[in-house]
Amino acid sequence: MFLMAARDIVFDLDGTLIDSAPSILASMQAAFDGVGLVPCAALTPALIGPPLVQTLRALLPEGAGEQALPALVEGFKRHYDAIGYQQTTVYPGVQDMLQALVHMPLRLHIATNKRIAPTRRIVEHLGWGGVFTSVHALDAYAPALVHKAAMLQHLRYVLTDPVPLYVGDRAEDAEAAHASGMAFLWASWGYGGCDAPVLPANVLRVPLQLAQVVHNPLGQSAMATP
């Protein structure tokens, strides 16, 4: 990891800061139950990450047709926004990492595929209201953005940092950071696991390692953009 000059650190949410799999999968199951359908694949944490509509579309059983999708989306939103989001848990070490980072001359942000409404509820629920300078989601833009790369490309030119840092846990996160010109670190504790599509030096083994890198950048090897 190179001389850490970043002053804007942008985090993915699901799989990076929080383990939202139990809550998301429960809300997906509730949505399918509500329309009397059975998903065509097992509801596992591997589904977490892509935009909601994309995931639910992929889970439609044969013969269901696109006409079932709006009801599934609304069913998920009702369940997740009312009670599902409260089942979110913070990964071990993340709270300590954030506490360390907020005492440094940094600006912390969230950029997620999750909808903006539950994202804000989760941030407040976890007591992170004063931690993050800004929170971004695909549907927070008008018109809504189609993928994370577009969101990071926007942030790349809105943030004052010449080379912001993005922290995520999936290949999509690494690709989006690369497309936007951001530096990237892989959160190996998330849904993407340890098989990172990045250089070993760009892999965070535990959350607090990020705070150590920022605090003592000269002791690190080169962190390249992916």
Short mmCIF file of N, CA, C and O in Angstrom, two decimals, residues 56-154:
data_model
loop_
_atom_site.label_atom_id
_atom_site.label_comp_id
_atom_site.label_asym_id
_atom_site.label_seq_id
_atom_site.Cartn_x
_atom_site.Cartn_y
_atom_site.Cartn_z
N LEU A 56 -33.72 -9.64 -7.87
CA LEU A 56 -35.04 -10.25 -7.86
C LEU A 56 -35.41 -10.79 -9.25
O LEU A 56 -36.05 -11.84 -9.36
N ARG A 57 -35.02 -10.10 -10.29
CA ARG A 57 -35.29 -10.59 -11.65
C ARG A 57 -34.60 -11.94 -11.88
O ARG A 57 -35.18 -12.86 -12.47
N ALA A 58 -33.38 -12.05 -11.40
CA ALA A 58 -32.63 -13.30 -11.58
C ALA A 58 -33.24 -14.46 -10.79
O ALA A 58 -33.01 -15.63 -11.12
N LEU A 59 -34.01 -14.14 -9.76
CA LEU A 59 -34.62 -15.16 -8.91
C LEU A 59 -36.02 -15.57 -9.36
O LEU A 59 -36.62 -16.48 -8.79
N LEU A 60 -36.56 -14.91 -10.38
CA LEU A 60 -37.91 -15.24 -10.84
C LEU A 60 -37.96 -16.67 -11.35
O LEU A 60 -37.12 -17.09 -12.15
N PRO A 61 -38.92 -17.47 -10.90
CA PRO A 61 -39.03 -18.84 -11.40
C PRO A 61 -39.50 -18.86 -12.85
O PRO A 61 -40.11 -17.90 -13.33
N GLU A 62 -39.20 -19.93 -13.53
CA GLU A 62 -39.58 -20.06 -14.93
C GLU A 62 -41.10 -19.94 -15.07
O GLU A 62 -41.86 -20.55 -14.32
N GLY A 63 -41.52 -19.13 -16.01
CA GLY A 63 -42.95 -18.95 -16.25
C GLY A 63 -43.56 -17.81 -15.48
O GLY A 63 -44.71 -17.43 -15.75
N ALA A 64 -42.82 -17.25 -14.50
CA ALA A 64 -43.41 -16.17 -13.70
C ALA A 64 -43.56 -14.90 -14.53
O ALA A 64 -44.55 -14.19 -14.43
N GLY A 65 -42.57 -14.59 -15.35
CA GLY A 65 -42.66 -13.41 -16.21
C GLY A 65 -42.33 -12.13 -15.46
O GLY A 65 -42.40 -12.04 -14.23
N GLU A 66 -42.01 -11.11 -16.24
CA GLU A 66 -41.64 -9.81 -15.69
C GLU A 66 -42.78 -9.15 -14.92
O GLU A 66 -42.56 -8.28 -14.11
N GLN A 67 -44.03 -9.57 -15.20
CA GLN A 67 -45.17 -8.92 -14.54
C GLN A 67 -45.15 -9.13 -13.03
O GLN A 67 -45.79 -8.38 -12.29
N ALA A 68 -44.44 -10.16 -12.56
CA ALA A 68 -44.37 -10.41 -11.11
C ALA A 68 -43.34 -9.51 -10.43
O ALA A 68 -43.37 -9.36 -9.20
N LEU A 69 -42.45 -8.91 -11.20
CA LEU A 69 -41.34 -8.18 -10.62
C LEU A 69 -41.76 -6.96 -9.79
O LEU A 69 -41.26 -6.77 -8.67
N PRO A 70 -42.67 -6.10 -10.27
CA PRO A 70 -43.05 -4.94 -9.45
C PRO A 70 -43.59 -5.31 -8.07
O PRO A 70 -43.26 -4.66 -7.07
N ALA A 71 -44.40 -6.36 -8.02
CA ALA A 71 -44.95 -6.78 -6.73
C ALA A 71 -43.86 -7.32 -5.81
O ALA A 71 -43.89 -7.11 -4.59
N LEU A 72 -42.90 -8.03 -6.39
CA LEU A 72 -41.77 -8.52 -5.59
C LEU A 72 -40.96 -7.38 -5.02
O LEU A 72 -40.58 -7.38 -3.84
N VAL A 73 -40.68 -6.39 -5.86
CA VAL A 73 -39.90 -5.24 -5.41
C VAL A 73 -40.61 -4.51 -4.28
O VAL A 73 -40.01 -4.18 -3.25
N GLU A 74 -41.89 -4.27 -4.45
CA GLU A 74 -42.65 -3.55 -3.42
C GLU A 74 -42.75 -4.37 -2.14
O GLU A 74 -42.68 -3.81 -1.04
N GLY A 75 -42.92 -5.69 -2.28
CA GLY A 75 -42.99 -6.54 -1.10
C GLY A 75 -41.68 -6.53 -0.31
O GLY A 75 -41.68 -6.47 0.92
N PHE A 76 -40.58 -6.57 -1.04
CA PHE A 76 -39.28 -6.49 -0.39
C PHE A 76 -39.13 -5.16 0.34
O PHE A 76 -38.71 -5.11 1.50
N LYS A 77 -39.44 -4.07 -0.34
CA LYS A 77 -39.28 -2.75 0.25
C LYS A 77 -40.11 -2.61 1.53
O LYS A 77 -39.63 -2.07 2.54
N ARG A 78 -41.35 -3.07 1.50
CA ARG A 78 -42.22 -2.95 2.68
C ARG A 78 -41.60 -3.67 3.87
O ARG A 78 -41.54 -3.13 4.98
N HIS A 79 -41.17 -4.90 3.64
CA HIS A 79 -40.63 -5.69 4.74
C HIS A 79 -39.30 -5.13 5.24
O HIS A 79 -39.09 -4.95 6.44
N TYR A 80 -38.41 -4.83 4.30
CA TYR A 80 -37.06 -4.39 4.67
C TYR A 80 -37.08 -3.02 5.33
O TYR A 80 -36.40 -2.79 6.34
N ASP A 81 -37.86 -2.11 4.78
CA ASP A 81 -37.87 -0.74 5.30
C ASP A 81 -38.57 -0.64 6.64
O ASP A 81 -38.28 0.27 7.42
N ALA A 82 -39.48 -1.58 6.92
CA ALA A 82 -40.21 -1.54 8.18
C ALA A 82 -39.45 -2.22 9.30
O ALA A 82 -39.27 -1.66 10.40
N ILE A 83 -38.97 -3.43 9.06
CA ILE A 83 -38.33 -4.20 10.14
C ILE A 83 -37.03 -4.87 9.71
O ILE A 83 -36.15 -5.09 10.54
N GLY A 84 -36.90 -5.21 8.43
CA GLY A 84 -35.74 -5.98 7.99
C GLY A 84 -34.42 -5.31 8.27
O GLY A 84 -33.46 -5.94 8.75
N TYR A 85 -34.33 -4.01 8.01
CA TYR A 85 -33.06 -3.30 8.14
C TYR A 85 -32.52 -3.34 9.57
O TYR A 85 -31.31 -3.22 9.79
N GLN A 86 -33.42 -3.52 10.55
CA GLN A 86 -33.00 -3.51 11.94
C GLN A 86 -32.19 -4.76 12.32
O GLN A 86 -31.55 -4.79 13.36
N GLN A 87 -32.23 -5.79 11.46
CA GLN A 87 -31.47 -7.01 11.72
C GLN A 87 -30.02 -6.90 11.26
O GLN A 87 -29.24 -7.83 11.41
N THR A 88 -29.66 -5.77 10.71
CA THR A 88 -28.30 -5.54 10.24
C THR A 88 -27.31 -5.60 11.40
O THR A 88 -27.57 -5.09 12.48
N THR A 89 -26.18 -6.23 11.17
CA THR A 89 -25.11 -6.26 12.17
C THR A 89 -23.83 -5.66 11.59
O THR A 89 -23.62 -5.69 10.38
N VAL A 90 -23.01 -5.12 12.45
CA VAL A 90 -21.74 -4.52 12.05
C VAL A 90 -20.66 -5.58 12.13
O VAL A 90 -20.58 -6.34 13.10
N TYR A 91 -19.81 -5.66 11.12
CA TYR A 91 -18.72 -6.63 11.15
C TYR A 91 -17.79 -6.34 12.33
O TYR A 91 -17.53 -5.17 12.66
N PRO A 92 -17.26 -7.38 12.95
CA PRO A 92 -16.30 -7.18 14.04
C PRO A 92 -15.13 -6.32 13.58
O PRO A 92 -14.55 -6.55 12.52
N GLY A 93 -14.79 -5.32 14.37
CA GLY A 93 -13.68 -4.46 14.07
C GLY A 93 -14.04 -3.20 13.31
O GLY A 93 -13.26 -2.24 13.30
N VAL A 94 -15.22 -3.18 12.68
CA VAL A 94 -15.60 -2.00 11.89
C VAL A 94 -15.83 -0.79 12.79
O VAL A 94 -15.43 0.33 12.46
N GLN A 95 -16.48 -1.00 13.93
CA GLN A 95 -16.75 0.13 14.82
C GLN A 95 -15.45 0.76 15.31
O GLN A 95 -15.30 1.99 15.33
N ASP A 96 -14.48 -0.08 15.67
CA ASP A 96 -13.19 0.44 16.11
C ASP A 96 -12.49 1.17 14.97
O ASP A 96 -11.85 2.21 15.19
N MET A 97 -12.59 0.64 13.77
CA MET A 97 -11.98 1.30 12.61
C MET A 97 -12.57 2.68 12.40
O MET A 97 -11.84 3.67 12.21
N LEU A 98 -13.90 2.79 12.42
CA LEU A 98 -14.55 4.08 12.20
C LEU A 98 -14.20 5.07 13.30
O LEU A 98 -13.98 6.26 13.03
N GLN A 99 -14.14 4.60 14.53
CA GLN A 99 -13.78 5.49 15.63
C GLN A 99 -12.38 6.03 15.44
O GLN A 99 -12.10 7.21 15.76
N ALA A 100 -11.48 5.21 14.93
CA ALA A 100 -10.11 5.68 14.68
C ALA A 100 -10.07 6.67 13.53
O ALA A 100 -9.39 7.69 13.59
N LEU A 101 -10.84 6.40 12.47
CA LEU A 101 -10.79 7.24 11.29
C LEU A 101 -11.40 8.63 11.53
O LEU A 101 -10.93 9.62 10.97
N VAL A 102 -12.45 8.70 12.35
CA VAL A 102 -13.11 10.00 12.54
C VAL A 102 -12.23 10.98 13.31
O VAL A 102 -12.50 12.18 13.31
N HIS A 103 -11.19 10.49 13.95
CA HIS A 103 -10.27 11.37 14.66
C HIS A 103 -9.08 11.78 13.78
O HIS A 103 -8.15 12.42 14.26
N MET A 104 -9.12 11.42 12.52
CA MET A 104 -8.07 11.79 11.57
C MET A 104 -8.62 12.85 10.61
O MET A 104 -9.84 13.02 10.49
N PRO A 105 -7.75 13.58 9.92
CA PRO A 105 -8.22 14.60 8.97
C PRO A 105 -8.73 13.97 7.67
O PRO A 105 -8.12 14.10 6.60
N LEU A 106 -9.86 13.26 7.79
CA LEU A 106 -10.44 12.52 6.68
C LEU A 106 -11.91 12.89 6.52
O LEU A 106 -12.56 13.36 7.46
N ARG A 107 -12.44 12.63 5.34
CA ARG A 107 -13.88 12.69 5.09
C ARG A 107 -14.33 11.29 4.69
O ARG A 107 -13.79 10.71 3.74
N LEU A 108 -15.30 10.76 5.40
CA LEU A 108 -15.79 9.41 5.15
C LEU A 108 -17.14 9.48 4.43
O LEU A 108 -17.99 10.31 4.76
N HIS A 109 -17.34 8.58 3.48
CA HIS A 109 -18.54 8.56 2.66
C HIS A 109 -19.01 7.12 2.48
O HIS A 109 -18.23 6.18 2.64
N ILE A 110 -20.27 6.97 2.10
CA ILE A 110 -20.81 5.67 1.71
C ILE A 110 -21.32 5.77 0.28
O ILE A 110 -21.97 6.75 -0.09
N ALA A 111 -21.02 4.76 -0.53
CA ALA A 111 -21.55 4.66 -1.89
C ALA A 111 -22.00 3.21 -2.09
O ALA A 111 -21.17 2.30 -2.12
N THR A 112 -23.30 3.01 -2.19
CA THR A 112 -23.86 1.66 -2.15
C THR A 112 -24.92 1.44 -3.22
O THR A 112 -25.56 2.39 -3.69
N ASN A 113 -25.10 0.17 -3.60
CA ASN A 113 -26.20 -0.21 -4.48
C ASN A 113 -27.53 -0.27 -3.74
O ASN A 113 -28.59 -0.34 -4.37
N LYS A 114 -27.46 -0.28 -2.41
CA LYS A 114 -28.70 -0.30 -1.62
C LYS A 114 -29.48 0.99 -1.84
O LYS A 114 -28.89 2.04 -2.09
N ARG A 115 -30.79 0.93 -1.75
CA ARG A 115 -31.61 2.14 -1.91
C ARG A 115 -31.27 3.15 -0.81
O ARG A 115 -30.86 2.80 0.30
N ILE A 116 -31.47 4.42 -1.12
CA ILE A 116 -31.06 5.47 -0.20
C ILE A 116 -31.89 5.49 1.08
O ILE A 116 -31.36 5.77 2.18
N ALA A 117 -33.19 5.16 1.00
CA ALA A 117 -34.05 5.22 2.20
C ALA A 117 -33.59 4.25 3.29
O ALA A 117 -33.34 4.68 4.43
N PRO A 118 -33.46 2.94 3.00
CA PRO A 118 -32.97 2.05 4.07
C PRO A 118 -31.53 2.30 4.44
O PRO A 118 -31.13 2.06 5.58
N THR A 119 -30.72 2.80 3.49
CA THR A 119 -29.33 3.12 3.83
C THR A 119 -29.29 4.17 4.93
O THR A 119 -28.55 4.03 5.91
N ARG A 120 -30.07 5.22 4.77
CA ARG A 120 -30.10 6.27 5.79
C ARG A 120 -30.67 5.75 7.11
O ARG A 120 -30.19 6.13 8.19
N ARG A 121 -31.66 4.86 7.04
CA ARG A 121 -32.21 4.28 8.27
C ARG A 121 -31.15 3.46 9.00
O ARG A 121 -31.04 3.51 10.23
N ILE A 122 -30.38 2.70 8.25
CA ILE A 122 -29.33 1.88 8.85
C ILE A 122 -28.26 2.75 9.49
O ILE A 122 -27.81 2.50 10.61
N VAL A 123 -27.84 3.79 8.78
CA VAL A 123 -26.82 4.70 9.32
C VAL A 123 -27.28 5.30 10.64
O VAL A 123 -26.52 5.35 11.62
N GLU A 124 -28.52 5.73 10.71
CA GLU A 124 -29.05 6.30 11.96
C GLU A 124 -29.23 5.21 13.02
O GLU A 124 -28.92 5.44 14.20
N HIS A 125 -29.72 4.04 12.61
CA HIS A 125 -29.94 2.94 13.54
C HIS A 125 -28.64 2.53 14.23
O HIS A 125 -28.64 2.17 15.42
N LEU A 126 -27.53 2.60 13.50
CA LEU A 126 -26.25 2.19 14.04
C LEU A 126 -25.51 3.33 14.74
O LEU A 126 -24.40 3.14 15.24
N GLY A 127 -26.12 4.51 14.78
CA GLY A 127 -25.50 5.64 15.44
C GLY A 127 -24.36 6.26 14.66
O GLY A 127 -23.46 6.87 15.25
N TRP A 128 -24.40 6.14 13.33
CA TRP A 128 -23.34 6.65 12.48
C TRP A 128 -23.68 7.98 11.84
O TRP A 128 -23.02 8.41 10.89
N GLY A 129 -24.69 8.66 12.34
CA GLY A 129 -25.12 9.91 11.72
C GLY A 129 -24.03 10.95 11.63
O GLY A 129 -23.98 11.72 10.67
N GLY A 130 -23.13 11.00 12.60
CA GLY A 130 -22.07 11.99 12.59
C GLY A 130 -20.76 11.49 12.04
O GLY A 130 -19.76 12.22 12.05
N VAL A 131 -20.75 10.26 11.54
CA VAL A 131 -19.51 9.65 11.06
C VAL A 131 -19.24 9.98 9.59
O VAL A 131 -18.11 10.28 9.21
N PHE A 132 -20.29 9.94 8.78
CA PHE A 132 -20.12 10.05 7.33
C PHE A 132 -20.51 11.44 6.83
O PHE A 132 -21.57 11.97 7.15
N THR A 133 -19.61 11.99 6.01
CA THR A 133 -19.85 13.30 5.42
C THR A 133 -20.98 13.25 4.41
O THR A 133 -21.77 14.19 4.28
N SER A 134 -21.08 12.16 3.66
CA SER A 134 -22.14 12.02 2.66
C SER A 134 -22.47 10.55 2.46
O SER A 134 -21.65 9.67 2.71
N VAL A 135 -23.69 10.31 2.00
CA VAL A 135 -24.18 8.96 1.73
C VAL A 135 -24.79 8.96 0.33
O VAL A 135 -25.63 9.81 0.01
N HIS A 136 -24.37 8.01 -0.50
CA HIS A 136 -24.79 7.98 -1.90
C HIS A 136 -25.35 6.61 -2.26
O HIS A 136 -24.85 5.59 -1.81
N ALA A 137 -26.39 6.62 -3.09
CA ALA A 137 -27.01 5.40 -3.59
C ALA A 137 -27.48 5.64 -5.01
O ALA A 137 -27.67 6.79 -5.43
N LEU A 138 -27.67 4.57 -5.76
CA LEU A 138 -28.04 4.71 -7.16
C LEU A 138 -29.34 5.50 -7.33
O LEU A 138 -29.47 6.33 -8.23
N ASP A 139 -30.32 5.25 -6.44
CA ASP A 139 -31.62 5.89 -6.60
C ASP A 139 -31.68 7.28 -5.97
O ASP A 139 -32.73 7.92 -5.98
N ALA A 140 -30.55 7.75 -5.44
CA ALA A 140 -30.51 9.10 -4.89
C ALA A 140 -30.28 10.15 -5.97
O ALA A 140 -30.34 11.34 -5.70
N TYR A 141 -30.04 9.70 -7.19
CA TYR A 141 -29.81 10.61 -8.32
C TYR A 141 -31.03 10.63 -9.22
O TYR A 141 -31.82 9.69 -9.25
N ALA A 142 -31.19 11.73 -9.94
CA ALA A 142 -32.31 11.85 -10.88
C ALA A 142 -31.75 12.19 -12.26
O ALA A 142 -31.16 13.27 -12.43
N PRO A 143 -31.90 11.27 -13.22
CA PRO A 143 -32.48 9.94 -13.07
C PRO A 143 -31.56 9.01 -12.28
O PRO A 143 -30.36 9.31 -12.14
N ALA A 144 -32.12 7.90 -11.80
CA ALA A 144 -31.32 6.95 -11.03
C ALA A 144 -30.17 6.42 -11.88
O ALA A 144 -30.32 6.19 -13.08
N LEU A 145 -29.03 6.23 -11.24
CA LEU A 145 -27.87 5.69 -11.94
C LEU A 145 -28.05 4.18 -12.15
O LEU A 145 -28.75 3.51 -11.38
N VAL A 146 -27.39 3.67 -13.17
CA VAL A 146 -27.63 2.26 -13.53
C VAL A 146 -26.64 1.31 -12.88
O VAL A 146 -26.91 0.11 -12.80
N HIS A 147 -25.51 1.79 -12.43
CA HIS A 147 -24.53 0.90 -11.81
C HIS A 147 -23.57 1.72 -10.94
O HIS A 147 -23.51 2.94 -11.03
N LYS A 148 -22.82 0.98 -10.14
CA LYS A 148 -21.93 1.63 -9.17
C LYS A 148 -20.80 2.40 -9.84
O LYS A 148 -20.35 3.43 -9.33
N ALA A 149 -20.33 1.92 -10.98
CA ALA A 149 -19.26 2.63 -11.68
C ALA A 149 -19.68 4.06 -12.00
O ALA A 149 -18.88 5.00 -11.86
N ALA A 150 -20.93 4.24 -12.42
CA ALA A 150 -21.41 5.59 -12.73
C ALA A 150 -21.44 6.45 -11.47
O ALA A 150 -21.12 7.65 -11.51
N MET A 151 -21.80 5.86 -10.34
CA MET A 151 -21.84 6.61 -9.09
C MET A 151 -20.43 7.03 -8.66
O MET A 151 -20.22 8.19 -8.26
N LEU A 152 -19.48 6.12 -8.76
CA LEU A 152 -18.11 6.47 -8.37
C LEU A 152 -17.49 7.46 -9.34
O LEU A 152 -16.69 8.32 -8.93
N GLN A 153 -17.84 7.36 -10.62
CA GLN A 153 -17.35 8.35 -11.58
C GLN A 153 -17.85 9.75 -11.22
O GLN A 153 -17.12 10.74 -11.32
N HIS A 154 -19.10 9.82 -10.79
CA HIS A 154 -19.65 11.11 -10.35
C HIS A 154 -18.90 11.61 -9.12
O HIS A 154 -18.48 12.78 -9.06
#
